Amino acid sequence: QVHLVESGGGLVQAGGSLRLSCVFAVRPRGAYAMGWFRQAPGKEREFVAAITWSSGFPYYATFVQGRFTVSRDNVKNTVYLQMNSLKPEDTAVYYCASGAGDAAQYYDYWGQGTQVTVSS
C-alpha cells in the first residue's frame, strides 16, 4: 500500500510563501510522475504541478505563472512544492499523488491533503 503524507500547509498573507512536502515510504510502482493538485471549497480538484521520476522534468498548470516550483529528492523520497507570491485564490487543500499527466483520473495514489489559506 502506497502511503503519501503531505505537510507544510498553513495560513499566510497574500504575497507570502509556503513550501509543501510530500513524503512516501516506498516509491509508487510504475508511477511516471508525482503531482500536486488542489481543491477549493465548492470547486473541482485541479492540477497544479508535477515532476517526472526519470528525468525530473517539471510541468505546471497555466495559472501557476512562474510562482510555484516543483522538485523532488529521490534520496529522501520527498516531493516539494515551493509556492511564492501566494494569492487569496490559491486557498485550497493541496494533495500530492502519483501517476501521470495533468488529470486527476490518471493518478492512483493520493495523500490526505494539507490546507493552505492565503489571507488578503
PDB file of N, CA and C in Angstrom, residues 26-114:
ATOM      1  N   VAL A  26       7.626   4.222   0.157  1.00  0.00           N
ATOM      2  CA  VAL A  26       8.021   3.428  -0.994  1.00  0.00           C
ATOM      3  C   VAL A  26       7.576   4.159  -2.242  1.00  0.00           C
ATOM      4  N   ARG A  27       8.452   4.262  -3.204  1.00  0.00           N
ATOM      5  CA  ARG A  27       8.077   4.912  -4.458  1.00  0.00           C
ATOM      6  C   ARG A  27       6.974   4.106  -5.129  1.00  0.00           C
ATOM      7  N   PRO A  28       5.895   4.759  -5.496  1.00  0.00           N
ATOM      8  CA  PRO A  28       4.800   4.036  -6.146  1.00  0.00           C
ATOM      9  C   PRO A  28       5.271   3.327  -7.410  1.00  0.00           C
ATOM     10  N   ARG A  29       5.040   2.050  -7.473  1.00  0.00           N
ATOM     11  CA  ARG A  29       5.498   1.257  -8.611  1.00  0.00           C
ATOM     12  C   ARG A  29       4.810   1.705  -9.882  1.00  0.00           C
ATOM     13  N   GLY A  30       5.588   1.896 -10.910  1.00  0.00           N
ATOM     14  CA  GLY A  30       5.028   2.250 -12.208  1.00  0.00           C
ATOM     15  C   GLY A  30       4.631   3.704 -12.360  1.00  0.00           C
ATOM     16  N   ALA A  31       4.836   4.489 -11.324  1.00  0.00           N
ATOM     17  CA  ALA A  31       4.433   5.894 -11.424  1.00  0.00           C
ATOM     18  C   ALA A  31       5.362   6.636 -12.369  1.00  0.00           C
ATOM     19  N   TYR A  32       4.789   7.388 -13.252  1.00  0.00           N
ATOM     20  CA  TYR A  32       5.566   8.198 -14.187  1.00  0.00           C
ATOM     21  C   TYR A  32       5.955   9.528 -13.564  1.00  0.00           C
ATOM     22  N   ALA A  33       5.092  10.024 -12.703  1.00  0.00           N
ATOM     23  CA  ALA A  33       5.334  11.344 -12.110  1.00  0.00           C
ATOM     24  C   ALA A  33       4.673  11.450 -10.748  1.00  0.00           C
ATOM     25  N   MET A  34       5.092  12.450 -10.018  1.00  0.00           N
ATOM     26  CA  MET A  34       4.414  12.835  -8.782  1.00  0.00           C
ATOM     27  C   MET A  34       3.786  14.194  -9.037  1.00  0.00           C
ATOM     28  N   GLY A  35       2.543  14.309  -8.701  1.00  0.00           N
ATOM     29  CA  GLY A  35       1.828  15.531  -8.985  1.00  0.00           C
ATOM     30  C   GLY A  35       1.266  16.196  -7.746  1.00  0.00           C
ATOM     31  N   TRP A  36       0.978  17.479  -7.918  1.00  0.00           N
ATOM     32  CA  TRP A  36       0.276  18.250  -6.889  1.00  0.00           C
ATOM     33  C   TRP A  36      -1.039  18.738  -7.485  1.00  0.00           C
ATOM     34  N   PHE A  37      -2.092  18.562  -6.715  1.00  0.00           N
ATOM     35  CA  PHE A  37      -3.414  19.046  -7.072  1.00  0.00           C
ATOM     36  C   PHE A  37      -3.952  19.886  -5.920  1.00  0.00           C
ATOM     37  N   ARG A  38      -5.003  20.617  -6.201  1.00  0.00           N
ATOM     38  CA  ARG A  38      -5.636  21.368  -5.129  1.00  0.00           C
ATOM     39  C   ARG A  38      -7.139  21.381  -5.329  1.00  0.00           C
ATOM     40  N   GLN A  39      -7.835  21.568  -4.221  1.00  0.00           N
ATOM     41  CA  GLN A  39      -9.287  21.630  -4.279  1.00  0.00           C
ATOM     42  C   GLN A  39      -9.783  22.673  -3.290  1.00  0.00           C
ATOM     43  N   ALA A  40     -10.434  23.675  -3.842  1.00  0.00           N
ATOM     44  CA  ALA A  40     -11.043  24.727  -3.027  1.00  0.00           C
ATOM     45  C   ALA A  40     -12.491  24.353  -2.742  1.00  0.00           C
ATOM     46  N   PRO A  41     -13.070  24.901  -1.686  1.00  0.00           N
ATOM     47  CA  PRO A  41     -14.462  24.578  -1.354  1.00  0.00           C
ATOM     48  C   PRO A  41     -15.405  24.860  -2.517  1.00  0.00           C
ATOM     49  N   GLY A  42     -16.228  23.883  -2.841  1.00  0.00           N
ATOM     50  CA  GLY A  42     -17.201  24.053  -3.902  1.00  0.00           C
ATOM     51  C   GLY A  42     -16.639  23.949  -5.307  1.00  0.00           C
ATOM     52  N   LYS A  43     -15.359  23.627  -5.423  1.00  0.00           N
ATOM     53  CA  LYS A  43     -14.737  23.519  -6.745  1.00  0.00           C
ATOM     54  C   LYS A  43     -14.168  22.128  -6.963  1.00  0.00           C
ATOM     55  N   GLU A  44     -13.944  21.807  -8.203  1.00  0.00           N
ATOM     56  CA  GLU A  44     -13.353  20.524  -8.537  1.00  0.00           C
ATOM     57  C   GLU A  44     -11.849  20.532  -8.244  1.00  0.00           C
ATOM     58  N   ARG A  45     -11.326  19.344  -8.049  1.00  0.00           N
ATOM     59  CA  ARG A  45      -9.887  19.221  -7.851  1.00  0.00           C
ATOM     60  C   ARG A  45      -9.168  19.586  -9.156  1.00  0.00           C
ATOM     61  N   GLU A  46      -8.116  20.392  -9.051  1.00  0.00           N
ATOM     62  CA  GLU A  46      -7.415  20.831 -10.249  1.00  0.00           C
ATOM     63  C   GLU A  46      -5.919  20.583 -10.141  1.00  0.00           C
ATOM     64  N   PHE A  47      -5.328  20.366 -11.281  1.00  0.00           N
ATOM     65  CA  PHE A  47      -3.894  20.123 -11.386  1.00  0.00           C
ATOM     66  C   PHE A  47      -3.117  21.395 -11.097  1.00  0.00           C
ATOM     67  N   VAL A  48      -2.018  21.242 -10.359  1.00  0.00           N
ATOM     68  CA  VAL A  48      -1.143  22.370 -10.057  1.00  0.00           C
ATOM     69  C   VAL A  48       0.218  22.195 -10.739  1.00  0.00           C
ATOM     70  N   ALA A  49       0.862  21.068 -10.461  1.00  0.00           N
ATOM     71  CA  ALA A  49       2.210  20.831 -10.991  1.00  0.00           C
ATOM     72  C   ALA A  49       2.549  19.361 -10.838  1.00  0.00           C
ATOM     73  N   ALA A  50       3.555  18.922 -11.578  1.00  0.00           N
ATOM     74  CA  ALA A  50       4.027  17.545 -11.459  1.00  0.00           C
ATOM     75  C   ALA A  50       5.482  17.490 -11.890  1.00  0.00           C
ATOM     76  N   ILE A  51       6.132  16.413 -11.498  1.00  0.00           N
ATOM     77  CA  ILE A  51       7.530  16.208 -11.871  1.00  0.00           C
ATOM     78  C   ILE A  51       7.726  14.738 -12.197  1.00  0.00           C
ATOM     79  N   THR A  52       8.408  14.476 -13.293  1.00  0.00           N
ATOM     80  CA  THR A  52       8.618  13.086 -13.699  1.00  0.00           C
ATOM     81  C   THR A  52       9.710  12.441 -12.866  1.00  0.00           C
ATOM     82  N   TRP A  53       9.569  11.143 -12.680  1.00  0.00           N
ATOM     83  CA  TRP A  53      10.551  10.428 -11.890  1.00  0.00           C
ATOM     84  C   TRP A  53      11.874  10.271 -12.623  1.00  0.00           C
ATOM     85  N   SER A  54      11.809   9.919 -13.867  1.00  0.00           N
ATOM     86  CA  SER A  54      13.032   9.544 -14.573  1.00  0.00           C
ATOM     87  C   SER A  54      13.961  10.724 -14.800  1.00  0.00           C
ATOM     88  N   SER A  55      13.414  11.817 -15.277  1.00  0.00           N
ATOM     89  CA  SER A  55      14.275  12.943 -15.653  1.00  0.00           C
ATOM     90  C   SER A  55      14.110  14.155 -14.759  1.00  0.00           C
ATOM     91  N   GLY A  56      13.124  14.124 -13.881  1.00  0.00           N
ATOM     92  CA  GLY A  56      12.885  15.286 -13.042  1.00  0.00           C
ATOM     93  C   GLY A  56      12.308  16.460 -13.808  1.00  0.00           C
ATOM     94  N   PHE A  57      11.630  16.181 -14.918  1.00  0.00           N
ATOM     95  CA  PHE A  57      11.064  17.256 -15.737  1.00  0.00           C
ATOM     96  C   PHE A  57       9.790  17.775 -15.074  1.00  0.00           C
ATOM     97  N   PRO A  58       9.737  19.087 -14.812  1.00  0.00           N
ATOM     98  CA  PRO A  58       8.549  19.650 -14.175  1.00  0.00           C
ATOM     99  C   PRO A  58       7.552  20.180 -15.211  1.00  0.00           C
ATOM    100  N   TYR A  59       6.295  20.141 -14.882  1.00  0.00           N
ATOM    101  CA  TYR A  59       5.296  20.809 -15.706  1.00  0.00           C
ATOM    102  C   TYR A  59       4.222  21.365 -14.786  1.00  0.00           C
ATOM    103  N   TYR A  60       3.613  22.471 -15.271  1.00  0.00           N
ATOM    104  CA  TYR A  60       2.774  23.283 -14.410  1.00  0.00           C
ATOM    105  C   TYR A  60       1.458  23.648 -15.070  1.00  0.00           C
ATOM    106  N   ALA A  61       0.478  23.922 -14.228  1.00  0.00           N
ATOM    107  CA  ALA A  61      -0.760  24.495 -14.718  1.00  0.00           C
ATOM    108  C   ALA A  61      -0.496  25.938 -15.129  1.00  0.00           C
ATOM    109  N   THR A  62      -1.287  26.430 -16.040  1.00  0.00           N
ATOM    110  CA  THR A  62      -1.080  27.783 -16.562  1.00  0.00           C
ATOM    111  C   THR A  62      -1.171  28.831 -15.462  1.00  0.00           C
ATOM    112  N   PHE A  63      -2.069  28.637 -14.520  1.00  0.00           N
ATOM    113  CA  PHE A  63      -2.291  29.680 -13.518  1.00  0.00           C
ATOM    114  C   PHE A  63      -1.105  29.832 -12.566  1.00  0.00           C
ATOM    115  N   VAL A  64      -0.189  28.874 -12.556  1.00  0.00           N
ATOM    116  CA  VAL A  64       0.985  28.981 -11.686  1.00  0.00           C
ATOM    117  C   VAL A  64       1.818  30.201 -12.069  1.00  0.00           C
ATOM    118  N   GLN A  65       1.968  30.419 -13.370  1.00  0.00           N
ATOM    119  CA  GLN A  65       2.615  31.630 -13.895  1.00  0.00           C
ATOM    120  C   GLN A  65       3.973  31.896 -13.270  1.00  0.00           C
ATOM    121  N   GLY A  66       4.751  30.865 -13.080  1.00  0.00           N
ATOM    122  CA  GLY A  66       6.100  31.048 -12.571  1.00  0.00           C
ATOM    123  C   GLY A  66       6.194  31.239 -11.068  1.00  0.00           C
ATOM    124  N   ARG A  67       5.088  31.154 -10.356  1.00  0.00           N
ATOM    125  CA  ARG A  67       5.118  31.389  -8.920  1.00  0.00           C
ATOM    126  C   ARG A  67       5.485  30.145  -8.127  1.00  0.00           C
ATOM    127  N   PHE A  68       5.198  28.973  -8.674  1.00  0.00           N
ATOM    128  CA  PHE A  68       5.420  27.714  -7.959  1.00  0.00           C
ATOM    129  C   PHE A  68       6.557  26.942  -8.612  1.00  0.00           C
ATOM    130  N   THR A  69       7.248  26.154  -7.792  1.00  0.00           N
ATOM    131  CA  THR A  69       8.307  25.285  -8.289  1.00  0.00           C
ATOM    132  C   THR A  69       8.156  23.904  -7.668  1.00  0.00           C
ATOM    133  N   VAL A  70       8.107  22.888  -8.499  1.00  0.00           N
ATOM    134  CA  VAL A  70       8.027  21.509  -8.019  1.00  0.00           C
ATOM    135  C   VAL A  70       9.418  20.880  -8.131  1.00  0.00           C
ATOM    136  N   SER A  71       9.777  20.113  -7.127  1.00  0.00           N
ATOM    137  CA  SER A  71      11.086  19.459  -7.133  1.00  0.00           C
ATOM    138  C   SER A  71      10.978  18.133  -6.383  1.00  0.00           C
ATOM    139  N   ARG A  72      12.004  17.330  -6.480  1.00  0.00           N
ATOM    140  CA  ARG A  72      11.994  16.032  -5.801  1.00  0.00           C
ATOM    141  C   ARG A  72      13.360  15.719  -5.238  1.00  0.00           C
ATOM    142  N   ASP A  73      13.362  14.919  -4.193  1.00  0.00           N
ATOM    143  CA  ASP A  73      14.593  14.431  -3.589  1.00  0.00           C
ATOM    144  C   ASP A  73      14.462  12.916  -3.529  1.00  0.00           C
ATOM    145  N   ASN A  74      15.112  12.230  -4.430  1.00  0.00           N
ATOM    146  CA  ASN A  74      14.965  10.783  -4.520  1.00  0.00           C
ATOM    147  C   ASN A  74      15.551  10.067  -3.316  1.00  0.00           C
ATOM    148  N   VAL A  75      16.531  10.660  -2.680  1.00  0.00           N
ATOM    149  CA  VAL A  75      17.138  10.032  -1.508  1.00  0.00           C
ATOM    150  C   VAL A  75      16.171  10.075  -0.329  1.00  0.00           C
ATOM    151  N   LYS A  76      15.500  11.207  -0.180  1.00  0.00           N
ATOM    152  CA  LYS A  76      14.561  11.378   0.926  1.00  0.00           C
ATOM    153  C   LYS A  76      13.145  10.913   0.585  1.00  0.00           C
ATOM    154  N   ASN A  77      12.948  10.444  -0.639  1.00  0.00           N
ATOM    155  CA  ASN A  77      11.594  10.052  -1.061  1.00  0.00           C
ATOM    156  C   ASN A  77      10.596  11.167  -0.786  1.00  0.00           C
ATOM    157  N   THR A  78      10.939  12.336  -1.235  1.00  0.00           N
ATOM    158  CA  THR A  78      10.115  13.515  -0.954  1.00  0.00           C
ATOM    159  C   THR A  78       9.961  14.355  -2.206  1.00  0.00           C
ATOM    160  N   VAL A  79       8.772  14.868  -2.379  1.00  0.00           N
ATOM    161  CA  VAL A  79       8.483  15.814  -3.456  1.00  0.00           C
ATOM    162  C   VAL A  79       8.045  17.120  -2.798  1.00  0.00           C
ATOM    163  N   TYR A  80       8.488  18.228  -3.361  1.00  0.00           N
ATOM    164  CA  TYR A  80       8.212  19.538  -2.784  1.00  0.00           C
ATOM    165  C   TYR A  80       7.413  20.396  -3.763  1.00  0.00           C
ATOM    166  N   LEU A  81       6.676  21.327  -3.195  1.00  0.00           N
ATOM    167  CA  LEU A  81       6.037  22.375  -3.990  1.00  0.00           C
ATOM    168  C   LEU A  81       6.322  23.699  -3.288  1.00  0.00           C
ATOM    169  N   GLN A  82       7.227  24.461  -3.864  1.00  0.00           N
ATOM    170  CA  GLN A  82       7.540  25.785  -3.343  1.00  0.00           C
ATOM    171  C   GLN A  82       6.569  26.772  -3.969  1.00  0.00           C
ATOM    172  N   MET A  83       5.838  27.481  -3.124  1.00  0.00           N
ATOM    173  CA  MET A  83       4.824  28.409  -3.606  1.00  0.00           C
ATOM    174  C   MET A  83       5.184  29.813  -3.144  1.00  0.00           C
ATOM    175  N   ASN A  84       5.396  30.683  -4.103  1.00  0.00           N
ATOM    176  CA  ASN A  84       5.731  32.080  -3.822  1.00  0.00           C
ATOM    177  C   ASN A  84       4.638  32.991  -4.358  1.00  0.00           C
ATOM    178  N   SER A  85       4.659  34.221  -3.908  1.00  0.00           N
ATOM    179  CA  SER A  85       3.692  35.227  -4.364  1.00  0.00           C
ATOM    180  C   SER A  85       2.267  34.690  -4.265  1.00  0.00           C
ATOM    181  N   LEU A  86       1.950  34.119  -3.148  1.00  0.00           N
ATOM    182  CA  LEU A  86       0.637  33.489  -2.983  1.00  0.00           C
ATOM    183  C   LEU A  86      -0.480  34.523  -3.021  1.00  0.00           C
ATOM    184  N   LYS A  87      -1.608  34.078  -3.565  1.00  0.00           N
ATOM    185  CA  LYS A  87      -2.784  34.917  -3.703  1.00  0.00           C
ATOM    186  C   LYS A  87      -3.943  34.296  -2.927  1.00  0.00           C
ATOM    187  N   PRO A  88      -4.919  35.082  -2.541  1.00  0.00           N
ATOM    188  CA  PRO A  88      -6.076  34.503  -1.846  1.00  0.00           C
ATOM    189  C   PRO A  88      -6.732  33.378  -2.637  1.00  0.00           C
ATOM    190  N   GLU A  89      -6.724  33.466  -3.948  1.00  0.00           N
ATOM    191  CA  GLU A  89      -7.337  32.420  -4.765  1.00  0.00           C
ATOM    192  C   GLU A  89      -6.540  31.122  -4.772  1.00  0.00           C
ATOM    193  N   ASP A  90      -5.372  31.123  -4.162  1.00  0.00           N
ATOM    194  CA  ASP A  90      -4.612  29.882  -4.007  1.00  0.00           C
ATOM    195  C   ASP A  90      -5.083  29.083  -2.790  1.00  0.00           C
ATOM    196  N   THR A  91      -5.983  29.635  -2.041  1.00  0.00           N
ATOM    197  CA  THR A  91      -6.510  28.934  -0.867  1.00  0.00           C
ATOM    198  C   THR A  91      -7.213  27.649  -1.285  1.00  0.00           C
ATOM    199  N   ALA A  92      -6.786  26.539  -0.710  1.00  0.00           N
ATOM    200  CA  ALA A  92      -7.328  25.227  -1.070  1.00  0.00           C
ATOM    201  C   ALA A  92      -6.652  24.163  -0.217  1.00  0.00           C
ATOM    202  N   VAL A  93      -7.175  22.956  -0.318  1.00  0.00           N
ATOM    203  CA  VAL A  93      -6.464  21.797   0.205  1.00  0.00           C
ATOM    204  C   VAL A  93      -5.578  21.277  -0.916  1.00  0.00           C
ATOM    205  N   TYR A  94      -4.325  21.098  -0.618  1.00  0.00           N
ATOM    206  CA  TYR A  94      -3.359  20.642  -1.605  1.00  0.00           C
ATOM    207  C   TYR A  94      -3.027  19.172  -1.371  1.00  0.00           C
ATOM    208  N   TYR A  95      -3.055  18.420  -2.459  1.00  0.00           N
ATOM    209  CA  TYR A  95      -2.813  16.984  -2.408  1.00  0.00           C
ATOM    210  C   TYR A  95      -1.631  16.609  -3.286  1.00  0.00           C
ATOM    211  N   CYS A  96      -0.854  15.648  -2.841  1.00  0.00           N
ATOM    212  CA  CYS A  96       0.125  15.044  -3.735  1.00  0.00           C
ATOM    213  C   CYS A  96      -0.401  13.683  -4.155  1.00  0.00           C
ATOM    214  N   ALA A  97       0.056  13.238  -5.312  1.00  0.00           N
ATOM    215  CA  ALA A  97      -0.435  11.988  -5.868  1.00  0.00           C
ATOM    216  C   ALA A  97       0.592  11.425  -6.839  1.00  0.00           C
ATOM    217  N   SER A  98       0.503  10.134  -7.092  1.00  0.00           N
ATOM    218  CA  SER A  98       1.405   9.502  -8.054  1.00  0.00           C
ATOM    219  C   SER A  98       0.618   9.071  -9.278  1.00  0.00           C
ATOM    220  N   GLY A  99       1.192   9.283 -10.449  1.00  0.00           N
ATOM    221  CA  GLY A  99       0.506   8.918 -11.670  1.00  0.00           C
ATOM    222  C   GLY A  99       1.190   9.511 -12.870  1.00  0.00           C
ATOM    223  N   ALA A 100       0.406  10.173 -13.735  1.00  0.00           N
ATOM    224  CA  ALA A 100       0.960  10.757 -14.947  1.00  0.00           C
ATOM    225  C   ALA A 100       0.013  11.826 -15.480  1.00  0.00           C
ATOM    226  N   GLY A 101       0.604  12.800 -16.166  1.00  0.00           N
ATOM    227  CA  GLY A 101      -0.207  13.807 -16.828  1.00  0.00           C
ATOM    228  C   GLY A 101      -0.711  14.893 -15.908  1.00  0.00           C
ATOM    229  N   ASP A 102      -1.795  15.538 -16.365  1.00  0.00           N
ATOM    230  CA  ASP A 102      -2.338  16.659 -15.604  1.00  0.00           C
ATOM    231  C   ASP A 102      -3.812  16.485 -15.270  1.00  0.00           C
ATOM    232  N   ALA A 103      -4.279  15.262 -15.316  1.00  0.00           N
ATOM    233  CA  ALA A 103      -5.667  14.993 -14.956  1.00  0.00           C
ATOM    234  C   ALA A 103      -5.720  14.045 -13.773  1.00  0.00           C
ATOM    235  N   ALA A 104      -6.579  14.379 -12.809  1.00  0.00           N
ATOM    236  CA  ALA A 104      -6.652  13.586 -11.582  1.00  0.00           C
ATOM    237  C   ALA A 104      -6.986  12.125 -11.844  1.00  0.00           C
ATOM    238  N   GLN A 105      -7.723  11.848 -12.902  1.00  0.00           N
ATOM    239  CA  GLN A 105      -8.134  10.471 -13.190  1.00  0.00           C
ATOM    240  C   GLN A 105      -6.962   9.564 -13.498  1.00  0.00           C
ATOM    241  N   TYR A 106      -5.812  10.124 -13.816  1.00  0.00           N
ATOM    242  CA  TYR A 106      -4.638   9.320 -14.141  1.00  0.00           C
ATOM    243  C   TYR A 106      -3.686   9.164 -12.966  1.00  0.00           C
ATOM    244  N   TYR A 107      -4.134   9.559 -11.786  1.00  0.00           N
ATOM    245  CA  TYR A 107      -3.322   9.419 -10.585  1.00  0.00           C
ATOM    246  C   TYR A 107      -3.969   8.382  -9.671  1.00  0.00           C
ATOM    247  N   ASP A 108      -3.132   7.473  -9.194  1.00  0.00           N
ATOM    248  CA  ASP A 108      -3.664   6.304  -8.491  1.00  0.00           C
ATOM    249  C   ASP A 108      -3.648   6.447  -6.980  1.00  0.00           C
ATOM    250  N   TYR A 109      -2.609   7.032  -6.458  1.00  0.00           N
ATOM    251  CA  TYR A 109      -2.454   7.112  -5.007  1.00  0.00           C
ATOM    252  C   TYR A 109      -2.407   8.573  -4.590  1.00  0.00           C
ATOM    253  N   TRP A 110      -3.103   8.835  -3.487  1.00  0.00           N
ATOM    254  CA  TRP A 110      -3.259  10.215  -3.030  1.00  0.00           C
ATOM    255  C   TRP A 110      -2.915  10.324  -1.550  1.00  0.00           C
ATOM    256  N   GLY A 111      -2.392  11.489  -1.179  1.00  0.00           N
ATOM    257  CA  GLY A 111      -2.223  11.790   0.228  1.00  0.00           C
ATOM    258  C   GLY A 111      -3.515  12.332   0.809  1.00  0.00           C
ATOM    259  N   GLN A 112      -3.469  12.677   2.073  1.00  0.00           N
ATOM    260  CA  GLN A 112      -4.676  13.142   2.766  1.00  0.00           C
ATOM    261  C   GLN A 112      -4.915  14.636   2.576  1.00  0.00           C
ATOM    262  N   GLY A 113      -3.921  15.338   2.080  1.00  0.00           N
ATOM    263  CA  GLY A 113      -4.063  16.762   1.824  1.00  0.00           C
ATOM    264  C   GLY A 113      -3.560  17.637   2.958  1.00  0.00           C
ATOM    265  N   THR A 114      -3.170  18.847   2.603  1.00  0.00           N
ATOM    266  CA  THR A 114      -2.747  19.843   3.577  1.00  0.00           C
ATOM    267  C   THR A 114      -3.392  21.174   3.214  1.00  0.00           C
TER     268      THR A 114
END
